[in-house]
PDB file of C-alpha atoms in Angstrom:
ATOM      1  CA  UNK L  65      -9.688  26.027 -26.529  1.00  0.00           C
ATOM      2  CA  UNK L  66     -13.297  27.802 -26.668  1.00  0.00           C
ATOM      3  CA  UNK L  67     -16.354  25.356 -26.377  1.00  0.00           C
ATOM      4  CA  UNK L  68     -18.228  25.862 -29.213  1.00  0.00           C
ATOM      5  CA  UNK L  69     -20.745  24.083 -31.716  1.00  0.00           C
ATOM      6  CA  UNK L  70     -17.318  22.901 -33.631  1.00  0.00           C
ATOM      7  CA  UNK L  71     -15.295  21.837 -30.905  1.00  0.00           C
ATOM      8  CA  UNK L  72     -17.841  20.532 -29.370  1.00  0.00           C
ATOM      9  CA  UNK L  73     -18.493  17.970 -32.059  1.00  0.00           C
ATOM     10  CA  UNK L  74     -15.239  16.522 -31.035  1.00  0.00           C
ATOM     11  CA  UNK L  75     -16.193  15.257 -27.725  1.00  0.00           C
ATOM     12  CA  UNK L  76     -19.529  13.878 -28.966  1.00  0.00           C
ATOM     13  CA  UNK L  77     -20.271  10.180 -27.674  1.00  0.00           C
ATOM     14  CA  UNK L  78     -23.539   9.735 -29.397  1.00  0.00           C
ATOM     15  CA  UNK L  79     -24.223   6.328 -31.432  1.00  0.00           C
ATOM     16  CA  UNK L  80     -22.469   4.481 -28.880  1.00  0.00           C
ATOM     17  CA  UNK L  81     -23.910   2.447 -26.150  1.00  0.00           C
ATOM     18  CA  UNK L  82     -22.506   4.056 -22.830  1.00  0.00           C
ATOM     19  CA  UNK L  83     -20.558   7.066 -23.446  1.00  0.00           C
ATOM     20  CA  UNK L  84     -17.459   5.260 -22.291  1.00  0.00           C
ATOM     21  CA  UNK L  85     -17.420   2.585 -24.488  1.00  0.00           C
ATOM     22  CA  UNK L  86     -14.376   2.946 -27.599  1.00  0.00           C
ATOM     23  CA  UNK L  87     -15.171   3.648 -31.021  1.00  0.00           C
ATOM     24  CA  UNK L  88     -13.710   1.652 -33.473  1.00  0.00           C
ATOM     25  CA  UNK L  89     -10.730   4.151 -33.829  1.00  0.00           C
ATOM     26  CA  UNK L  90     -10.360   4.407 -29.998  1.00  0.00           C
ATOM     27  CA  UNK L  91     -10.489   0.248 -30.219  1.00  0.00           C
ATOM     28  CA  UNK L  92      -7.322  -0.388 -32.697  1.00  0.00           C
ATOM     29  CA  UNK L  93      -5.168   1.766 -30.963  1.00  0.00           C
ATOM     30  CA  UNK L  94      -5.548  -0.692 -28.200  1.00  0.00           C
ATOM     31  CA  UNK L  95      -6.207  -3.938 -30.039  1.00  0.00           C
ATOM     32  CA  UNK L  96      -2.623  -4.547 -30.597  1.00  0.00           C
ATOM     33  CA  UNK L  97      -1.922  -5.137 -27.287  1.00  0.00           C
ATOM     34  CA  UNK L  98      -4.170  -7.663 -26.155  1.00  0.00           C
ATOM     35  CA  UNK L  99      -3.740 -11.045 -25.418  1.00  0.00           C
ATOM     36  CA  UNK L 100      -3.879 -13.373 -28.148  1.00  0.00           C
ATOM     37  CA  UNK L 101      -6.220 -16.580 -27.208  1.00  0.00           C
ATOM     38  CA  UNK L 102      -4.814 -19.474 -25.550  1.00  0.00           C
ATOM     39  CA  UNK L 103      -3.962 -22.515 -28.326  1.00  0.00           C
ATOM     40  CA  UNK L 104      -4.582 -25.099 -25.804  1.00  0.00           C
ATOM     41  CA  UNK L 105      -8.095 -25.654 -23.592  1.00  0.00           C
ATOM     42  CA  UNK L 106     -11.432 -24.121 -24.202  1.00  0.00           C
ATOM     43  CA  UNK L 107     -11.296 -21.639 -27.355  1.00  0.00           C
ATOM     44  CA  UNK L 108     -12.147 -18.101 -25.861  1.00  0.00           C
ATOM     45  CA  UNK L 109     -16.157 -16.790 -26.289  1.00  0.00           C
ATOM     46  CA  UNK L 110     -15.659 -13.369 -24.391  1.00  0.00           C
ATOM     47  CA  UNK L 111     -15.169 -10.452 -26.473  1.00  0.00           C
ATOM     48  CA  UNK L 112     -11.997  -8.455 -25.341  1.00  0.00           C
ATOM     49  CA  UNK L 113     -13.542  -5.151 -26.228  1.00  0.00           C
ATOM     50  CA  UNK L 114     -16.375  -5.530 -24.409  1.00  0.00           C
ATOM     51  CA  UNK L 115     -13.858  -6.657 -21.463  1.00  0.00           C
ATOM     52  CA  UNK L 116     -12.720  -3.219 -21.833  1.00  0.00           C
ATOM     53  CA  UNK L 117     -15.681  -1.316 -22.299  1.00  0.00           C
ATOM     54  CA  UNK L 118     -16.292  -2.784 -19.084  1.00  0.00           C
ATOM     55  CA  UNK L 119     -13.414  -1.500 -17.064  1.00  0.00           C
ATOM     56  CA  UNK L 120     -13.858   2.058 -18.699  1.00  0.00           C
ATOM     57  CA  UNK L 121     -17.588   1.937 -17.393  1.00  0.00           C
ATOM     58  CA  UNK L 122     -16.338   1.412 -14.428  1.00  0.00           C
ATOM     59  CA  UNK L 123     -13.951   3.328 -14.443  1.00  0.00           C
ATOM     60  CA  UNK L 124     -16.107   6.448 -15.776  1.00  0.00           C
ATOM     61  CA  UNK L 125     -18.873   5.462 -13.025  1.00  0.00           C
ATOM     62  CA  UNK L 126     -17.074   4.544 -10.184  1.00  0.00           C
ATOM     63  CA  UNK L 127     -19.596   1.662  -9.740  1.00  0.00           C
ATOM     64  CA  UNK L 128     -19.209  -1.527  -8.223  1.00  0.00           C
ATOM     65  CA  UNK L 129     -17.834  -4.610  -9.816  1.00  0.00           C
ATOM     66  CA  UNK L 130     -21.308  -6.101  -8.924  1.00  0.00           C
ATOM     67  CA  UNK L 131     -23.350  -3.417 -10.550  1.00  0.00           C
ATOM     68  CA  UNK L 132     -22.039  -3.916 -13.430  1.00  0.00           C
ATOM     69  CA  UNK L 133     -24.966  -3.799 -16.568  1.00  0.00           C
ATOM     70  CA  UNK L 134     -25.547  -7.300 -17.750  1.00  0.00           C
ATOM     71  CA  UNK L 135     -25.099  -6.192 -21.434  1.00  0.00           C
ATOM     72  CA  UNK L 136     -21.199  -6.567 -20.395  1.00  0.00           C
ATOM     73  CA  UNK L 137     -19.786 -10.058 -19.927  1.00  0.00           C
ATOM     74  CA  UNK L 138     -20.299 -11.131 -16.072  1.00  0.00           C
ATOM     75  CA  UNK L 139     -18.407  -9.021 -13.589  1.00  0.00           C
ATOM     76  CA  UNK L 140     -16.411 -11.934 -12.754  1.00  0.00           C
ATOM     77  CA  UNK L 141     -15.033 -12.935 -16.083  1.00  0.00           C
ATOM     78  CA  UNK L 142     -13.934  -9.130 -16.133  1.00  0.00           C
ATOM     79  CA  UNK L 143     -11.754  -9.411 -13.192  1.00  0.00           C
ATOM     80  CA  UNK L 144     -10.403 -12.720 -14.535  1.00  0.00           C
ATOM     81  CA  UNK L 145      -9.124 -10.069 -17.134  1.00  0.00           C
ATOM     82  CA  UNK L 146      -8.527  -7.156 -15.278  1.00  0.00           C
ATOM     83  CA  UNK L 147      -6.403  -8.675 -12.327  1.00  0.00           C
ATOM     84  CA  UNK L 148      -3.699 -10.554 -14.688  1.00  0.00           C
ATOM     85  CA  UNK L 149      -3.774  -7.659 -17.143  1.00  0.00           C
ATOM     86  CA  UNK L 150      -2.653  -4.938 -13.628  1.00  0.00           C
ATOM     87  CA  UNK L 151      -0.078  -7.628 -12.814  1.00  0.00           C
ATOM     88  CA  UNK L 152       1.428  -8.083 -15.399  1.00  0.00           C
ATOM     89  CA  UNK L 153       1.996  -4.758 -16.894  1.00  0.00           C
ATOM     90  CA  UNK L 154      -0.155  -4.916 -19.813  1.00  0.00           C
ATOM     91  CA  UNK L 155      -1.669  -1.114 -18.713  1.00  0.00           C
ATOM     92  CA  UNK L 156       1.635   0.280 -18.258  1.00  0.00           C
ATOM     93  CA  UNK L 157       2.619  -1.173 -22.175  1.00  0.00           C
ATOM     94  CA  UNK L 158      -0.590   0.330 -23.357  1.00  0.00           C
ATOM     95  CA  UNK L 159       0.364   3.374 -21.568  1.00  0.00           C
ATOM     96  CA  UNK L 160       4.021   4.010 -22.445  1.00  0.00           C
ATOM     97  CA  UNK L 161       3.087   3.049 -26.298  1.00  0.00           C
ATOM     98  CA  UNK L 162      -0.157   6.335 -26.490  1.00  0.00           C
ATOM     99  CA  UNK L 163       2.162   8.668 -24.857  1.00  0.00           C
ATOM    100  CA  UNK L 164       4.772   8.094 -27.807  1.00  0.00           C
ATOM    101  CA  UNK L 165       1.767   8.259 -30.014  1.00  0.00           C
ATOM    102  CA  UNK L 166       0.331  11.288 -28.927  1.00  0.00           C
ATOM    103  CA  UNK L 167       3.173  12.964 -28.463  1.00  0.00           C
ATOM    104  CA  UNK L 168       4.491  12.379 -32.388  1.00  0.00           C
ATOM    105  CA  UNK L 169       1.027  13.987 -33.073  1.00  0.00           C
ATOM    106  CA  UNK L 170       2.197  16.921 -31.370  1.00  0.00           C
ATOM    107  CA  UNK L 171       5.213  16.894 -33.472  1.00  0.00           C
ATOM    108  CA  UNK L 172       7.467  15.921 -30.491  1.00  0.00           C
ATOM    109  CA  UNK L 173      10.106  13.031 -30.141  1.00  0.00           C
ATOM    110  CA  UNK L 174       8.316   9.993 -28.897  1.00  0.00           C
ATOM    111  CA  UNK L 175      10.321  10.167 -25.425  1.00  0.00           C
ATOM    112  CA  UNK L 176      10.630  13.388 -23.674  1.00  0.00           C
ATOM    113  CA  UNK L 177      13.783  14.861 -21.803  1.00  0.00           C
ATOM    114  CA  UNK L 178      11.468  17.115 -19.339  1.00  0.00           C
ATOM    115  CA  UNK L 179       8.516  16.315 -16.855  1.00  0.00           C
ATOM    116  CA  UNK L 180       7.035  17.583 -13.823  1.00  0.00           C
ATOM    117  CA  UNK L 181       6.145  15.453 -10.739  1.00  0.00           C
ATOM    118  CA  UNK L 182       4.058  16.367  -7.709  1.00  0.00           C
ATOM    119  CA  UNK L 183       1.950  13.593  -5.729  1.00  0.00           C
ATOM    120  CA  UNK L 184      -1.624  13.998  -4.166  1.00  0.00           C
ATOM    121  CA  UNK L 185      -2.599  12.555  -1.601  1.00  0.00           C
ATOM    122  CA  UNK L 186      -6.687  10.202  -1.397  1.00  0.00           C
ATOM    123  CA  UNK L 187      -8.769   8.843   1.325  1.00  0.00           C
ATOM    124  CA  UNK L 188      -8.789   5.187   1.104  1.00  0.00           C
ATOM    125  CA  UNK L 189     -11.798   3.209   2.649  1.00  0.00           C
ATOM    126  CA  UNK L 190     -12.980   0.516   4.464  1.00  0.00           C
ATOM    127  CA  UNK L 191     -11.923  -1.847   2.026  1.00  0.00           C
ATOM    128  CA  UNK L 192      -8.642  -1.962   3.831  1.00  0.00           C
ATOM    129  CA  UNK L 193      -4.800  -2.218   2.479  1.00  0.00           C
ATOM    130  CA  UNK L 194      -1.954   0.077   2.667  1.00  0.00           C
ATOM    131  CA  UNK L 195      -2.653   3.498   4.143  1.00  0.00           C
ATOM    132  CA  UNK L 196      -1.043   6.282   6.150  1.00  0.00           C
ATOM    133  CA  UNK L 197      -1.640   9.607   7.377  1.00  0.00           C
ATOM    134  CA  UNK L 198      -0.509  12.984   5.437  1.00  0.00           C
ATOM    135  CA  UNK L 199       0.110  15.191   8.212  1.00  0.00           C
ATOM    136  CA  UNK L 200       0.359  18.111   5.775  1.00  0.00           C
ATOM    137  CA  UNK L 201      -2.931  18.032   4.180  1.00  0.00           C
ATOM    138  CA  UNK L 202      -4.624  16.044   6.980  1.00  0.00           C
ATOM    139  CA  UNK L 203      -6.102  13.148   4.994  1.00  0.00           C
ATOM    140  CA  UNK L 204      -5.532   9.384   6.520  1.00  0.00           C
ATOM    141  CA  UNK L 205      -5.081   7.111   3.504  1.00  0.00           C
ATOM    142  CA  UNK L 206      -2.686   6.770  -0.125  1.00  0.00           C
ATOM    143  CA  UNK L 207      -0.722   9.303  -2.428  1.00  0.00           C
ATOM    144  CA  UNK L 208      -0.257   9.126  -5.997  1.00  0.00           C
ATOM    145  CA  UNK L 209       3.080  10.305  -7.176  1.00  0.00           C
ATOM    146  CA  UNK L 210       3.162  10.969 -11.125  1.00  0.00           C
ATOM    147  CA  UNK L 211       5.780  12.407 -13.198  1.00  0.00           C
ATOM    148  CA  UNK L 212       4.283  13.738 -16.512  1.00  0.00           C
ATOM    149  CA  UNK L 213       5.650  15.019 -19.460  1.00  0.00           C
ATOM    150  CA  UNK L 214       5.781  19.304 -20.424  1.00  0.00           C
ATOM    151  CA  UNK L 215       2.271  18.303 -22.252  1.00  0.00           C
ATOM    152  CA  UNK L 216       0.527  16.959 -19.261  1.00  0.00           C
ATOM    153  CA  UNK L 217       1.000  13.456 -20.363  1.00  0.00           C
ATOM    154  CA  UNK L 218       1.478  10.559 -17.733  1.00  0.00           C
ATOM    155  CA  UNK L 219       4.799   8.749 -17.994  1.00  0.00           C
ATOM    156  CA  UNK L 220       5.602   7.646 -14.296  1.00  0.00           C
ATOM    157  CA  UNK L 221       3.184   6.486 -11.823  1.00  0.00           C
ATOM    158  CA  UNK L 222       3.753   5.452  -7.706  1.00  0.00           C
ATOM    159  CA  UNK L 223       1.221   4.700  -5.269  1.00  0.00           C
ATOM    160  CA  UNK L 224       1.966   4.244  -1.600  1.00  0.00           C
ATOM    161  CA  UNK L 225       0.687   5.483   2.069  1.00  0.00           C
ATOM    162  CA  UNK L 226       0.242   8.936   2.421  1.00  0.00           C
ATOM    163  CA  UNK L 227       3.263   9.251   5.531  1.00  0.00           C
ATOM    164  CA  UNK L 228       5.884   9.033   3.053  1.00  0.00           C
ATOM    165  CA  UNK L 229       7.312  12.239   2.223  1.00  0.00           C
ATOM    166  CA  UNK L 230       7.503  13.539  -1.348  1.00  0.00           C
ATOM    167  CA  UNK L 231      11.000  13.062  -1.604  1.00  0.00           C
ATOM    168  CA  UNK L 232      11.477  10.208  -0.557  1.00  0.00           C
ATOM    169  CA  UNK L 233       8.475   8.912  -2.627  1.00  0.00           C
ATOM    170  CA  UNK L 234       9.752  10.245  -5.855  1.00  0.00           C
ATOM    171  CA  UNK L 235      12.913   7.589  -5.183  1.00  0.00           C
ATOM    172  CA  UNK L 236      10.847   4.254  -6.236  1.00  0.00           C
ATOM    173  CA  UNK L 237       9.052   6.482  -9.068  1.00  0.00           C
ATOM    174  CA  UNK L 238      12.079   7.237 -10.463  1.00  0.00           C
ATOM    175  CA  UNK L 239      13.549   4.134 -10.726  1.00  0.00           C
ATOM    176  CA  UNK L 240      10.225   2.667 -12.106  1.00  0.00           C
ATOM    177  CA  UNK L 241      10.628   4.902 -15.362  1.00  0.00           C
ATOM    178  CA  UNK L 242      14.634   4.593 -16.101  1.00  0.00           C
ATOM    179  CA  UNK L 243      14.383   2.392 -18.556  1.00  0.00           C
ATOM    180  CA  UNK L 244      10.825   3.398 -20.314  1.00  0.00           C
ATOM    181  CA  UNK L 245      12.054   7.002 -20.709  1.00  0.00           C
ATOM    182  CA  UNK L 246      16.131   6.777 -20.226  1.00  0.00           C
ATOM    183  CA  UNK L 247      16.166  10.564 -22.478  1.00  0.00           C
ATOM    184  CA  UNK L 248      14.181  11.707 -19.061  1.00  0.00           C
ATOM    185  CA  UNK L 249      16.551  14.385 -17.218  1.00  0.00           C
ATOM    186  CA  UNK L 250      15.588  17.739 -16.088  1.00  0.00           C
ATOM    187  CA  UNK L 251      12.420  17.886 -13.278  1.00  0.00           C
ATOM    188  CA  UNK L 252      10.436  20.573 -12.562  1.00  0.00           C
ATOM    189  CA  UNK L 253       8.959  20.610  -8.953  1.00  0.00           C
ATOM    190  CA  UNK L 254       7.736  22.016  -5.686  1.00  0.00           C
ATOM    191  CA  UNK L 255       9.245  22.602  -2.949  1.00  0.00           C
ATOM    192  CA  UNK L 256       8.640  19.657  -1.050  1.00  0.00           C
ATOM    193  CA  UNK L 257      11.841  18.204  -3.313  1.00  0.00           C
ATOM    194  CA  UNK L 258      14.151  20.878  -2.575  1.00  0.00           C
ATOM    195  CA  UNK L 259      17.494  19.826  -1.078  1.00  0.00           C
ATOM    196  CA  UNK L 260      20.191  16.907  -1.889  1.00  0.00           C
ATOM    197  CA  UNK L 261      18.658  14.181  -0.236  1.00  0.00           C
ATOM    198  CA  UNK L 262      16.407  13.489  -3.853  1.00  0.00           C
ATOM    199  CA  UNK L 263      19.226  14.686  -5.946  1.00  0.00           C
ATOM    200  CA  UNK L 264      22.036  11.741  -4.202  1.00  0.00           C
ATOM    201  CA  UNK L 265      19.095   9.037  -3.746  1.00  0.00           C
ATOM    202  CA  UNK L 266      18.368   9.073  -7.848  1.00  0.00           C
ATOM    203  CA  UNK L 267      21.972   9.930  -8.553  1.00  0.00           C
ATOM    204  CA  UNK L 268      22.446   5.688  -9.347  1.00  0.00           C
ATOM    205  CA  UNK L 269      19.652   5.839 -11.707  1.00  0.00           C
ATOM    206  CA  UNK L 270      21.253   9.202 -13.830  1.00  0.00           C
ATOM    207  CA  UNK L 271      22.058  12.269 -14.031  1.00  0.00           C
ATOM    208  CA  UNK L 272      18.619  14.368 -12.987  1.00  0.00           C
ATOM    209  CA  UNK L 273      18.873  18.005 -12.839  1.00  0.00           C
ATOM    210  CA  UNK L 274      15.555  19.588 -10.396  1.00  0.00           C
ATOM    211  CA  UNK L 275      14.085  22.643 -11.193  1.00  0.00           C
ATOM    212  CA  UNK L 276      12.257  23.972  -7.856  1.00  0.00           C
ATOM    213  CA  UNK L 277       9.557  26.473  -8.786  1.00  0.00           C
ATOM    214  CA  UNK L 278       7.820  28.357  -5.718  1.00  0.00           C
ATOM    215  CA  UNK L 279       5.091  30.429  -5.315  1.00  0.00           C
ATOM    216  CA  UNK L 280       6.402  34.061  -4.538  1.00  0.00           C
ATOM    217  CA  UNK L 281       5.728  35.638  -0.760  1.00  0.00           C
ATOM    218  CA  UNK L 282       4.780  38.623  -2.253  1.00  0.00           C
ATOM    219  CA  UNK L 283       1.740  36.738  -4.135  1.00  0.00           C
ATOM    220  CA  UNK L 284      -1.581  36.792  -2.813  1.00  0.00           C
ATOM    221  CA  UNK L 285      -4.584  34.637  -4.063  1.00  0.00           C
ATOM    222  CA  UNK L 286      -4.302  32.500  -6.879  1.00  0.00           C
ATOM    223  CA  UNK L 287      -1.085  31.994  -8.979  1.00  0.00           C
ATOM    224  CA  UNK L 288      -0.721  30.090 -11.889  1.00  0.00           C
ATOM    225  CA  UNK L 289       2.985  28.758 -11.153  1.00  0.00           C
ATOM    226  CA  UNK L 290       5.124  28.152 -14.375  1.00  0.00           C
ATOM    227  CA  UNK L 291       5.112  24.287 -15.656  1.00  0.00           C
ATOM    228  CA  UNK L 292       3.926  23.095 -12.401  1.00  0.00           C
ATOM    229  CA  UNK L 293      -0.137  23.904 -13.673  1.00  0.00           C
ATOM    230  CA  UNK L 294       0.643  20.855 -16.288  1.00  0.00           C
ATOM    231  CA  UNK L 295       0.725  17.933 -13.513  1.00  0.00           C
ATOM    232  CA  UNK L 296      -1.731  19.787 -11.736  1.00  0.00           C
ATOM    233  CA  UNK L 297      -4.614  19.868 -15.008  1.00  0.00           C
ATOM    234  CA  UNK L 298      -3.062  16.057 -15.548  1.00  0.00           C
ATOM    235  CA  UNK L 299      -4.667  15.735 -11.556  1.00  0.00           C
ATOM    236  CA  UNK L 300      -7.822  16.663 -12.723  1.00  0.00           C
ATOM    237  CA  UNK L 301      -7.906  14.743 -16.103  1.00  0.00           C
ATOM    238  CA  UNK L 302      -7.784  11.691 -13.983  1.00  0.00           C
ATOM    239  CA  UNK L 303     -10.114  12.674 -11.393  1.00  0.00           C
ATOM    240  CA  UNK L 304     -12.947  12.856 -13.824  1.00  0.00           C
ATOM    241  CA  UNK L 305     -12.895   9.000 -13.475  1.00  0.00           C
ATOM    242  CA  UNK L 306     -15.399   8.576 -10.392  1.00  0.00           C
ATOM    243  CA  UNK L 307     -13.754   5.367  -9.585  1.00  0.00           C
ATOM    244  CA  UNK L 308     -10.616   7.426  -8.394  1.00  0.00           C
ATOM    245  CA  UNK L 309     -12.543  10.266  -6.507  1.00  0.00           C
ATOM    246  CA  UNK L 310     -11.226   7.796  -3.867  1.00  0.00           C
ATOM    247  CA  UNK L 311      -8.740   4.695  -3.554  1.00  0.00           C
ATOM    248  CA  UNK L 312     -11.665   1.929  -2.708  1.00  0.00           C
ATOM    249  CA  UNK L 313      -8.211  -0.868  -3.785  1.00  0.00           C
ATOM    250  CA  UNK L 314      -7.111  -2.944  -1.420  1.00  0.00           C
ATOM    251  CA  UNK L 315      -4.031  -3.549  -2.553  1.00  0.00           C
ATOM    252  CA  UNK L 316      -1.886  -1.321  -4.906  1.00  0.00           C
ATOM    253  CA  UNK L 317      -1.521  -3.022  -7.875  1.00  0.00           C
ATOM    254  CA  UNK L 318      -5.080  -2.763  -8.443  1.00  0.00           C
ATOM    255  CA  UNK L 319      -4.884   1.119  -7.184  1.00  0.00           C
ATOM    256  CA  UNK L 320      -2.009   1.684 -10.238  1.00  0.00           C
ATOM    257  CA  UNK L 321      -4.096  -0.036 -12.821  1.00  0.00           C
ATOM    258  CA  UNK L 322      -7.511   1.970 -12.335  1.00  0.00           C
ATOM    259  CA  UNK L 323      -5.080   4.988 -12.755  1.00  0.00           C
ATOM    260  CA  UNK L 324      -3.627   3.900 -15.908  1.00  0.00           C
ATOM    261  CA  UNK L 325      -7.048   2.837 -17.283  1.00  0.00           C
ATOM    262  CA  UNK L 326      -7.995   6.660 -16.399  1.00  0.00           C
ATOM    263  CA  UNK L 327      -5.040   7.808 -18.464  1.00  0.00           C
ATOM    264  CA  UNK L 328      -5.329   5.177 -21.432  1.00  0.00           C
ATOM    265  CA  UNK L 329      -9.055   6.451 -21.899  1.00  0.00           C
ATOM    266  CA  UNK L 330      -7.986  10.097 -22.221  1.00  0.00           C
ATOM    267  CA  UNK L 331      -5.012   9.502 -24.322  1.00  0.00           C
ATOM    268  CA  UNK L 332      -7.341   6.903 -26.584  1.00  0.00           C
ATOM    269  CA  UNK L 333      -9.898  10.046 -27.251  1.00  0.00           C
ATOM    270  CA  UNK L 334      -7.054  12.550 -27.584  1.00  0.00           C
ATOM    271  CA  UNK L 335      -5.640  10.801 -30.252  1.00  0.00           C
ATOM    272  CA  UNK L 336      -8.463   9.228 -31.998  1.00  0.00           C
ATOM    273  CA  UNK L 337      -9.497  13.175 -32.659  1.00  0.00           C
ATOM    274  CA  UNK L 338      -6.110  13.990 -34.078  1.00  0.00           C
TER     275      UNK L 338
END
């Protein structure tokens, strides 16, 4: 799509307070799923949207928890949200329920039969945790193995050290979306999951059919490869959250939740303009 003085209006933050805070459309498409307040002990005084204002400031920024600005609630009573919320798989419901949105906007059925999966592989820091070393493209630290939908949408997520190979990788992933997206069948991919080892590891979990696209040996230069562009543009959706331009997590449930918050703020906006 051109940018232009109309579609430009569309992307407009203005009247807000940080541009990453949710309007009140972006705000009761996640509303649903928060917590309801505890009926026993102290009744609750923190407002849940600005609890998640706060963790898409952060996650816009890439700042610290400390540096946090004080007109959100205290940086600690954010984590007291944020932890529980990544361990319990509140992201991943919040997740799983936009993509069916967004994709019934698109006229689509809400669960796909088609994605693409590819991985890519961060530099973690000093914060410690998990962390290997991809010998391919030379970077000591985590991958991130996604499987999206043909639209670019994120419906499988994996994080682990960078030494495991793609295909075996793509086993866990797999198995983690089974039952959110059982219509889920035919693959397309890269080379790196070319051969039968994939194909008789997820054979327990159904019937997946792979679809290996490679670049041609005749090409030279750049080559836009058929379906495989979508996870790729889906790459750099997410990486226009500073807080993943590395993984600074040191453990990786907190490293899967700042990736769905990424994907939940994208899929908030996208549908909020439909």
């Amino acid at each position: 799509m051109p940018w232009n003085e109309i579609t430009r209006r569309h992307y407009l933050r203005e009247g807000l307070r940080y541009a990453s805070d949710l309007t009140d459309t972006e705000w009761s498409l996640i509303e649903p799923f928060m917590p309801a307040p505890n009926s026993l002990g102290r009744p609750r005084r923190t407002c849940i949207r600005d609890v998640v204002n706060a963790l898409f400031y952060i996650a816009s920024t890439g700042c610290q928890w400390r540096q946090l600005p004080k007109d959100f609630p205290p940086y600690s009573t954010v984590q007291g949200y944020f932890y529980p919320w990544s361990r319990d798989g509140t992201w991943v419901t919040i997740n799983h329920a936009l993509v069916a949105t967004a994709r019934e906007n698109e006229g689509r059925d809400a669960s796909p039969t088609a994605g693409v999966i590819d991985s890519q592989s961060v530099k973690t820091t000093e914060s410690g945790g998990p962390s290997g070393y991809d010998a391919g493209k030379k970077i000591k630290g985590r991958k991130r193995h996604i499987v999206t939908d043909t639209s670019g949408h994120l419906v499988g997520l994996q994080v682990h050290t960078a030494d495991i190979q793609d295909r075996d990788g793509a086993v866990g992933l797999f198995r983690s979306i089974r039952t959110l997206y059982p219509w889920l069948r035919h693959i397309f991919a890269d080379g790196a999951y070319a051969g039968d080892k994939l194909k008789d590891a997820v054979a327990e979990f159904g019937c997946y059919t792979f679809e290996i696209i490679k670049r041609s040996d005749t090409a030279s230069g750049f080559e836009v490869l058929p379906r495989r562009w979508v996870v790729e543009r889906t790459f750099a959706w997410l990486n226009r959250c500073r807080r993943l331009a590395k993984d600074f997590e040191t453990n990786i449930t907190s490293a899967l939740a700042w990736i769905f918050i990424a994907h939940i703020r994208r899929l908030t906006r996208l549908i909020a303009r439909a």
